[in-house]
Short mmCIF file of C-alpha atoms and ligand atoms in Angstrom, two decimals:
data_model
loop_
_atom_site.label_atom_id
_atom_site.label_comp_id
_atom_site.label_asym_id
_atom_site.label_seq_id
_atom_site.Cartn_x
_atom_site.Cartn_y
_atom_site.Cartn_z
CA MET A 1 3.42 -14.17 151.47
CA ILE A 2 5.06 -17.39 150.41
CA SER A 3 2.93 -20.36 151.44
CA SER A 4 3.80 -23.95 152.38
CA PHE A 5 5.38 -26.21 149.78
CA TYR A 6 3.45 -29.30 148.78
CA PRO A 7 5.40 -31.43 146.31
CA PRO A 8 3.48 -33.46 143.74
CA GLN A 9 3.28 -37.24 144.21
CA ARG A 10 5.76 -38.43 141.56
CA THR A 11 6.86 -41.91 140.63
CA LEU A 12 10.65 -41.73 140.71
CA MET A 13 12.19 -44.00 138.09
CA GLY A 14 15.34 -42.07 137.34
CA PRO A 15 18.92 -42.48 138.59
CA GLY A 16 17.95 -41.42 142.14
CA PRO A 17 16.40 -40.33 144.36
CA SER A 18 14.10 -43.33 144.28
CA ASP A 19 10.58 -43.64 145.70
CA VAL A 20 10.62 -43.44 149.50
CA SER A 21 8.12 -45.68 151.28
CA ALA A 22 5.48 -44.31 153.63
CA ARG A 23 7.18 -46.31 156.36
CA VAL A 24 10.48 -44.46 155.92
CA LEU A 25 8.75 -41.08 155.56
CA GLY A 26 6.87 -41.87 158.76
CA ALA A 27 10.15 -42.49 160.59
CA LEU A 28 11.44 -39.14 159.34
CA ALA A 29 8.53 -37.33 161.00
CA ARG A 30 9.15 -38.73 164.50
CA PRO A 31 10.12 -36.24 167.25
CA THR A 32 13.60 -34.79 167.03
CA ILE A 33 15.75 -35.59 170.06
CA GLY A 34 19.22 -34.40 171.04
CA HIS A 35 22.19 -35.85 169.20
CA LEU A 36 23.82 -36.90 172.48
CA ASP A 37 20.59 -38.21 174.00
CA PRO A 38 21.18 -41.77 175.30
CA MET A 39 18.28 -42.95 173.13
CA PHE A 40 19.94 -41.44 170.09
CA LEU A 41 23.26 -43.08 170.93
CA LYS A 42 21.44 -46.40 170.97
CA LEU A 43 20.06 -45.63 167.51
CA MET A 44 23.59 -44.82 166.28
CA ASP A 45 24.84 -48.21 167.46
CA GLU A 46 21.99 -49.95 165.68
CA ILE A 47 22.63 -48.03 162.47
CA LYS A 48 26.28 -49.06 162.52
CA GLU A 49 25.26 -52.68 162.99
CA LEU A 50 22.67 -52.48 160.21
CA LEU A 51 25.22 -50.89 157.88
CA GLN A 52 27.70 -53.66 158.64
CA PHE A 53 24.96 -56.06 157.59
CA ALA A 54 24.19 -54.12 154.40
CA PHE A 55 27.89 -53.93 153.45
CA GLN A 56 28.50 -57.51 154.64
CA THR A 57 31.43 -56.50 156.78
CA GLY A 58 32.77 -56.71 160.28
CA ASN A 59 34.61 -53.38 159.83
CA ALA A 60 34.41 -51.35 163.03
CA LEU A 61 34.83 -48.12 161.04
CA THR A 62 31.42 -48.31 159.36
CA LEU A 63 29.16 -45.28 159.72
CA PRO A 64 26.85 -42.87 157.93
CA VAL A 65 28.58 -39.65 156.84
CA SER A 66 26.23 -36.68 157.40
CA ALA A 67 25.99 -35.61 153.75
CA PRO A 68 25.12 -37.20 150.37
CA GLY A 69 27.06 -39.82 148.41
CA SER A 70 29.53 -37.26 147.07
CA ALA A 71 30.64 -36.62 150.67
CA GLY A 72 31.18 -40.34 151.20
CA MET A 73 33.33 -40.32 148.09
CA GLU A 74 35.26 -37.36 149.39
CA ALA A 75 35.61 -38.95 152.85
CA CYS A 76 37.33 -41.97 151.31
CA PHE A 77 39.71 -39.89 149.21
CA VAL A 78 40.67 -37.19 151.73
CA ASN A 79 41.43 -39.77 154.41
CA LEU A 80 43.35 -42.23 152.25
CA VAL A 81 45.16 -40.06 149.69
CA SER A 82 48.18 -38.09 150.89
CA PRO A 83 49.98 -35.49 148.78
CA GLY A 84 52.11 -37.19 146.12
CA ASP A 85 50.20 -40.51 146.25
CA LYS A 86 49.53 -42.16 142.92
CA VAL A 87 45.97 -43.37 142.48
CA ILE A 88 44.80 -45.49 139.58
CA VAL A 89 41.31 -44.20 138.76
CA CYS A 90 39.03 -46.17 136.45
CA GLN A 91 36.61 -44.14 134.40
CA ASN A 92 33.77 -45.68 132.41
CA GLY A 93 31.16 -43.01 133.10
CA VAL A 94 30.54 -39.82 135.05
CA PHE A 95 31.63 -40.86 138.51
CA GLY A 96 35.19 -41.95 137.70
CA GLY A 97 35.75 -38.35 136.58
CA ARG A 98 34.74 -37.12 140.01
CA MET A 99 37.20 -39.52 141.62
CA LYS A 100 39.97 -37.95 139.54
CA GLU A 101 38.91 -34.50 140.81
CA ASN A 102 39.07 -35.79 144.39
CA VAL A 103 42.53 -37.31 143.97
CA GLU A 104 43.93 -34.11 142.49
CA ARG A 105 42.39 -31.91 145.18
CA CYS A 106 44.11 -34.11 147.78
CA GLY A 107 47.44 -33.44 146.07
CA GLY A 108 47.56 -36.94 144.62
CA ILE A 109 48.40 -38.00 141.08
CA ALA A 110 45.54 -39.63 139.18
CA VAL A 111 46.52 -42.31 136.67
CA MET A 112 43.46 -42.72 134.48
CA VAL A 113 42.26 -46.05 133.06
CA GLU A 114 39.49 -45.31 130.61
CA ASP A 115 36.83 -47.57 129.21
CA ALA A 116 33.97 -46.74 126.88
CA TRP A 117 30.78 -45.48 128.50
CA GLY A 118 28.48 -48.49 128.63
CA GLU A 119 31.28 -50.99 129.24
CA PRO A 120 32.70 -52.35 132.51
CA VAL A 121 36.17 -51.54 133.85
CA SER A 122 38.74 -53.66 132.00
CA LEU A 123 40.91 -55.78 134.30
CA ASP A 124 43.60 -55.99 131.64
CA LYS A 125 43.89 -52.22 131.43
CA VAL A 126 44.12 -51.94 135.23
CA GLU A 127 46.80 -54.64 135.23
CA ALA A 128 48.72 -52.69 132.59
CA ALA A 129 48.37 -49.46 134.61
CA PHE A 130 49.92 -51.22 137.63
CA ASP A 131 52.75 -52.46 135.35
CA ASP A 132 53.43 -48.87 134.31
CA HIS A 133 52.94 -47.50 137.85
CA PRO A 134 54.06 -50.19 140.34
CA ASP A 135 54.19 -47.48 143.02
CA ALA A 136 50.43 -46.79 142.79
CA ALA A 137 49.04 -46.61 146.33
CA ILE A 138 45.33 -46.93 145.58
CA LEU A 139 42.96 -48.33 142.97
CA ALA A 140 39.61 -46.50 142.72
CA PHE A 141 36.59 -47.50 140.68
CA VAL A 142 32.79 -47.50 140.57
CA HIS A 143 30.89 -50.72 141.23
CA ALA A 144 27.60 -49.66 139.63
CA GLU A 145 27.98 -46.80 137.12
CA THR A 146 24.67 -44.98 137.36
CA SER A 147 25.46 -42.84 134.33
CA THR A 148 25.54 -45.87 132.03
CA GLY A 149 23.88 -48.79 133.86
CA VAL A 150 26.96 -51.03 134.01
CA HIS A 151 28.48 -53.05 136.83
CA SER A 152 32.15 -53.90 137.18
CA ASP A 153 33.81 -56.86 138.88
CA VAL A 154 34.62 -55.61 142.39
CA LYS A 155 35.99 -58.92 143.62
CA ALA A 156 38.51 -59.26 140.79
CA LEU A 157 39.55 -55.59 140.88
CA CYS A 158 40.11 -55.62 144.65
CA ALA A 159 42.10 -58.86 144.40
CA LEU A 160 44.23 -57.23 141.73
CA ALA A 161 44.83 -54.16 143.91
CA GLN A 162 45.81 -56.38 146.83
CA ARG A 163 48.27 -58.36 144.70
CA ARG A 164 49.88 -55.06 143.73
CA GLY A 165 50.06 -53.81 147.32
CA ALA A 166 47.47 -51.07 146.75
CA LEU A 167 44.33 -50.19 148.67
CA SER A 168 40.95 -50.15 146.95
CA ILE A 169 38.30 -47.41 147.09
CA VAL A 170 34.96 -48.56 145.69
CA ASP A 171 31.89 -46.47 144.86
CA ALA A 172 28.81 -48.47 145.87
CA VAL A 173 26.33 -45.59 145.83
CA THR A 174 23.97 -47.30 143.41
CA SER A 175 24.88 -50.92 144.10
CA LEU A 176 24.16 -51.20 147.84
CA GLY A 177 20.80 -52.90 148.36
CA GLY A 178 20.26 -53.59 144.65
CA ILE A 179 22.97 -56.09 143.79
CA GLU A 180 25.44 -58.12 145.84
CA VAL A 181 27.97 -56.11 147.86
CA SER A 182 30.32 -58.23 150.02
CA VAL A 183 32.99 -55.99 151.49
CA ASP A 184 34.84 -58.60 153.56
CA GLU A 185 34.61 -61.46 151.09
CA TRP A 186 35.77 -59.22 148.25
CA GLY A 187 38.60 -57.62 150.25
CA VAL A 188 37.38 -54.04 149.73
CA ASP A 189 39.47 -51.53 151.72
CA ALA A 190 37.16 -48.51 151.57
CA MET A 191 33.63 -48.20 150.23
CA TYR A 192 31.00 -45.49 150.22
CA SER A 193 27.32 -45.51 149.31
CA GLY A 194 24.24 -43.31 149.36
CA THR A 195 20.81 -43.50 150.90
CA GLN A 196 18.61 -42.35 148.00
CA LYS A 197 19.28 -45.10 145.48
CA CYS A 198 18.61 -48.75 146.35
CA LEU A 199 18.15 -48.12 150.07
CA SER A 200 15.17 -45.92 149.14
CA CYS A 201 15.77 -43.51 151.95
CA VAL A 202 15.74 -39.73 151.65
CA PRO A 203 18.93 -38.20 150.20
CA GLY A 204 21.57 -36.62 152.39
CA ILE A 205 23.49 -39.44 154.07
CA SER A 206 26.41 -41.51 152.86
CA PRO A 207 27.24 -44.85 154.49
CA VAL A 208 30.99 -45.57 154.45
CA THR A 209 33.14 -48.46 155.62
CA PHE A 210 36.92 -48.71 156.06
CA GLY A 211 38.78 -52.00 156.54
CA GLU A 212 41.79 -52.69 158.75
CA ARG A 213 44.41 -51.81 156.10
CA ALA A 214 42.64 -48.54 155.35
CA VAL A 215 42.47 -47.66 159.04
CA GLN A 216 46.20 -48.31 159.36
CA ARG A 217 46.83 -46.04 156.39
CA ILE A 218 44.77 -43.30 158.02
CA GLN A 219 46.59 -43.69 161.33
CA ALA A 220 49.97 -43.57 159.60
CA ARG A 221 49.22 -40.24 157.88
CA THR A 222 51.82 -37.54 158.31
CA HIS A 223 49.73 -34.84 156.57
CA LYS A 224 46.58 -33.61 158.27
CA VAL A 225 43.43 -34.56 156.37
CA GLN A 226 42.57 -31.44 154.37
CA SER A 227 38.88 -31.58 155.35
CA TRP A 228 38.04 -30.95 158.98
CA PHE A 229 34.45 -32.16 158.58
CA LEU A 230 35.34 -35.45 156.89
CA ASP A 231 38.47 -36.31 158.92
CA MET A 232 37.62 -39.85 160.07
CA GLN A 233 39.81 -39.59 163.16
CA LEU A 234 37.64 -36.67 164.34
CA VAL A 235 34.34 -38.16 163.17
CA MET A 236 35.17 -41.33 165.09
CA GLY A 237 35.22 -39.32 168.33
CA TYR A 238 31.48 -39.00 167.82
CA TRP A 239 30.58 -42.21 165.98
CA GLY A 240 33.26 -44.42 167.51
CA GLY A 241 33.40 -46.39 170.78
CA SER A 242 30.08 -46.22 172.58
CA SER A 243 31.52 -45.19 175.99
CA LYS A 244 32.14 -41.46 175.60
CA ARG A 245 30.91 -39.69 172.53
CA ALA A 246 32.07 -36.14 171.93
CA TYR A 247 30.39 -33.45 169.91
CA HIS A 248 31.81 -33.18 166.40
CA HIS A 249 28.81 -31.94 164.43
CA THR A 250 25.08 -32.22 164.92
CA ALA A 251 23.99 -35.43 163.23
CA PRO A 252 20.99 -35.18 160.86
CA ILE A 253 18.80 -36.78 163.52
CA ASN A 254 15.58 -37.31 161.59
CA ASN A 255 17.37 -38.43 158.44
CA LEU A 256 19.05 -41.07 160.57
CA TYR A 257 15.64 -42.29 161.81
CA ALA A 258 14.76 -42.72 158.16
CA LEU A 259 18.00 -44.52 157.35
CA HIS A 260 17.48 -46.83 160.32
CA GLU A 261 13.98 -47.67 159.09
CA SER A 262 15.12 -48.35 155.53
CA LEU A 263 17.88 -50.63 156.81
CA VAL A 264 15.43 -52.45 159.09
CA MET A 265 13.28 -53.00 156.00
CA LEU A 266 16.29 -54.37 154.10
CA GLN A 267 17.07 -56.69 156.98
CA GLU A 268 13.46 -57.91 157.12
CA GLU A 269 13.45 -58.65 153.40
CA GLY A 270 16.94 -60.16 153.40
CA LEU A 271 19.77 -59.22 151.06
CA ALA A 272 19.36 -62.15 148.69
CA ALA A 273 15.62 -61.54 148.38
CA ALA A 274 16.15 -57.83 147.73
CA HIS A 275 18.66 -58.59 145.00
CA ALA A 276 16.36 -61.19 143.45
CA ARG A 277 13.48 -58.71 143.45
CA HIS A 278 15.60 -56.11 141.66
CA ARG A 279 16.62 -58.70 139.09
CA HIS A 280 13.09 -59.98 138.51
CA ASN A 281 11.60 -56.52 137.95
CA HIS A 282 14.51 -55.60 135.69
CA LEU A 283 13.94 -58.66 133.51
CA ALA A 284 10.24 -57.82 133.23
CA LEU A 285 10.99 -54.22 132.26
CA VAL A 286 13.53 -55.27 129.64
CA ALA A 287 11.13 -57.86 128.22
CA GLY A 288 8.48 -55.16 127.91
CA LEU A 289 10.80 -52.60 126.35
CA GLU A 290 12.15 -55.11 123.85
CA ALA A 291 8.67 -56.31 122.93
CA MET A 292 7.87 -52.67 122.18
CA GLY A 293 10.85 -52.62 119.84
CA LEU A 294 13.24 -50.61 122.01
CA GLY A 295 16.87 -51.65 122.45
CA MET A 296 19.05 -51.71 125.55
CA ALA A 297 22.33 -49.77 125.57
CA VAL A 298 24.35 -52.25 127.65
CA ASP A 299 25.20 -55.92 127.01
CA ALA A 300 22.99 -58.22 129.10
CA GLU A 301 26.03 -59.57 130.99
CA PHE A 302 26.93 -56.17 132.47
CA ARG A 303 23.48 -54.63 132.99
CA LEU A 304 22.48 -53.21 136.33
CA PRO A 305 19.01 -54.37 137.36
CA GLN A 306 18.44 -51.08 139.19
CA LEU A 307 19.45 -48.76 136.34
CA ASN A 308 18.32 -49.56 132.82
CA SER A 309 19.88 -47.69 129.90
CA VAL A 310 17.49 -47.72 126.96
CA LEU A 311 18.39 -46.56 123.45
CA ILE A 312 16.21 -43.69 122.28
CA PRO A 313 14.67 -44.65 118.93
CA ASP A 314 15.30 -42.42 115.90
CA GLY A 315 13.04 -39.42 115.46
CA VAL A 316 11.97 -39.25 119.12
CA ASP A 317 12.25 -35.93 120.91
CA ASP A 318 14.03 -36.91 124.12
CA GLY A 319 13.26 -33.76 126.09
CA ALA A 320 9.62 -33.60 125.01
CA LEU A 321 9.07 -37.23 125.95
CA ARG A 322 10.51 -36.84 129.44
CA THR A 323 8.53 -33.65 129.97
CA ALA A 324 5.32 -35.41 128.92
CA LEU A 325 6.07 -38.32 131.28
CA LEU A 326 6.49 -35.87 134.13
CA ASN A 327 3.54 -33.62 133.34
CA GLU A 328 1.01 -36.22 132.29
CA PHE A 329 2.08 -39.25 134.32
CA ASP A 330 4.02 -37.71 137.24
CA LEU A 331 6.74 -40.12 136.17
CA GLU A 332 10.41 -39.23 136.31
CA ILE A 333 12.99 -41.11 134.25
CA GLY A 334 16.59 -40.04 133.71
CA ALA A 335 18.30 -38.55 130.68
CA GLY A 336 21.53 -39.95 129.27
CA LEU A 337 24.69 -38.27 130.51
CA GLY A 338 27.96 -37.25 128.88
CA ALA A 339 28.75 -39.47 125.88
CA LEU A 340 25.21 -40.92 126.11
CA ALA A 341 23.29 -37.61 126.33
CA GLY A 342 20.41 -37.62 123.87
CA LYS A 343 21.10 -41.27 123.05
CA THR A 344 19.69 -43.07 126.08
CA TRP A 345 17.13 -42.88 128.82
CA ARG A 346 17.95 -44.19 132.26
CA ILE A 347 15.10 -46.02 133.92
CA GLY A 348 15.68 -46.72 137.58
CA LEU A 349 14.13 -49.63 139.46
CA MET A 350 15.74 -48.90 142.77
CA GLY A 351 14.89 -50.12 146.24
CA PHE A 352 11.24 -49.62 147.15
CA GLY A 353 10.66 -48.41 143.57
CA SER A 354 11.65 -51.78 142.15
CA ASN A 355 8.17 -53.24 141.99
CA GLU A 356 5.69 -54.67 139.52
CA ARG A 357 3.46 -51.62 139.63
CA ASN A 358 6.27 -49.28 138.55
CA VAL A 359 7.33 -51.59 135.73
CA VAL A 360 3.79 -51.74 134.34
CA TYR A 361 3.18 -48.03 134.88
CA CYS A 362 6.38 -47.03 133.10
CA LEU A 363 5.81 -49.36 130.14
CA ASN A 364 2.27 -48.02 129.68
CA ALA A 365 3.31 -44.39 129.92
CA LEU A 366 6.28 -44.78 127.58
CA GLU A 367 4.18 -46.61 125.02
CA ALA A 368 1.46 -43.95 125.09
CA ILE A 369 3.85 -41.08 124.51
CA LEU A 370 6.05 -42.84 121.98
CA GLN A 371 2.95 -43.69 119.97
CA ARG A 372 1.79 -40.11 120.08
CA GLN A 373 5.20 -38.95 118.89
CA GLY A 374 4.88 -41.34 115.94
CA ALA A 375 7.85 -43.47 116.98
CA ALA A 376 8.44 -46.75 115.16
CA ILE A 377 7.39 -49.03 118.03
CA THR A 378 5.12 -52.04 118.27
CA PRO A 379 2.30 -51.13 120.63
CA GLY A 380 0.26 -53.61 122.64
CA LYS A 381 2.98 -56.18 123.28
CA ALA A 382 4.96 -54.76 126.18
CA LEU A 383 2.62 -55.67 129.01
CA THR A 384 2.14 -59.23 127.85
CA ALA A 385 5.91 -59.68 127.68
CA ALA A 386 6.43 -58.15 131.12
CA ARG A 387 3.62 -60.23 132.61
CA ALA A 388 5.18 -63.38 131.22
CA VAL A 389 8.28 -62.62 133.30
CA PHE A 390 6.27 -61.71 136.40
CA SER A 391 4.38 -65.00 136.28
CA GLN A 392 7.61 -67.06 136.19
C1 PLP B 401 24.40 -40.73 142.84
C2 PLP B 401 25.82 -41.19 142.77
C3 PLP B 401 26.86 -40.51 143.43
C4 PLP B 401 26.65 -39.21 144.15
O1 PLP B 401 25.77 -39.30 145.18
P1 PLP B 401 25.04 -37.97 145.72
O2 PLP B 401 24.20 -38.48 146.83
O3 PLP B 401 24.27 -37.43 144.56
O4 PLP B 401 26.08 -37.02 146.16
C5 PLP B 401 28.13 -41.04 143.36
N1 PLP B 401 28.38 -42.18 142.67
C6 PLP B 401 27.42 -42.84 142.01
C7 PLP B 401 27.75 -44.09 141.26
C8 PLP B 401 26.11 -42.37 142.04
O5 PLP B 401 25.15 -43.03 141.38
#
């Protein structure tokens, strides 16, 4: 007989999922009701309103796609890219590569603009790509590259796309809730996010928002959207106007309770305060790591507060260290990916997990294991350095 599954109580400081608060887990456990129950429809309206707040947008087409961030990504591409469309895709980490895959599977042509992993998207290179491809219909890029810990300039990139008559698709999976995201002010046409990063909700839902120009593009399509499940015109029959909602698919009811709760928490804290908290804890972590003698992989100007790429010092066994953190401290941090595999760790301070306790816990645990591995670090200084930031 297989018995019940009881997961260990970990501290999640990797690239996501992040620690989920007891308050959100409590919401998840409330009674399941029908997905067309009038009480549930009220919850749907509130979630849309809360997402508009989180995205800072008045976009009517703002809703949670019933699947993880990758589905939000796919929803943006399948609805906006028609066969033959040219899409300029910026790649400076893992997720730009997935955008390319999406474009090609929609029958589009991906024009790649590549930057080194650990650097932001270069505006000059995007400008040059538009010079070479003035017929490009869309510009796609990642706001917060979780694989490297770098943020790019959404406002400038979207303005550039608009000047060139192209729509913008922006990945905000890791940015939403952790750093500023201002869809309307920045002129973003389509954006998707995820619930398990800085919103600190359980994984499995992807908030998306489409602006007026994007909606027009969708309505002007002559090719059917290749995905039935993610076709926004169909999804809107369920999530759209509150008068008559038709069955499209069964919404993940309890996950949506959890999302609602996490968004209520964000609203209570306020966006500016949430961003400031992420920044403060990030600065304390970096101060501690640097006092220990570790280096950061990304220039200070482009660092994400919610995802810290740390250079692994020489002679340290990356895998063994992460295993020891997990086994001895119940602490998860992320490995480097792609070009940075084996060279960096990725320490997440996302959402509810961005707190003083996690910073201190992680610094202590890292120091203990690095010392045991005989790494060339300076023990005993990290906490003092972090505390100095906390007391500011
Ligand atoms: C995590 C992540 C995704 C994918 O989200 P899933 O929920 O894992 O599907 C996409 N883009 C970025 C930048 C991410 O960090």
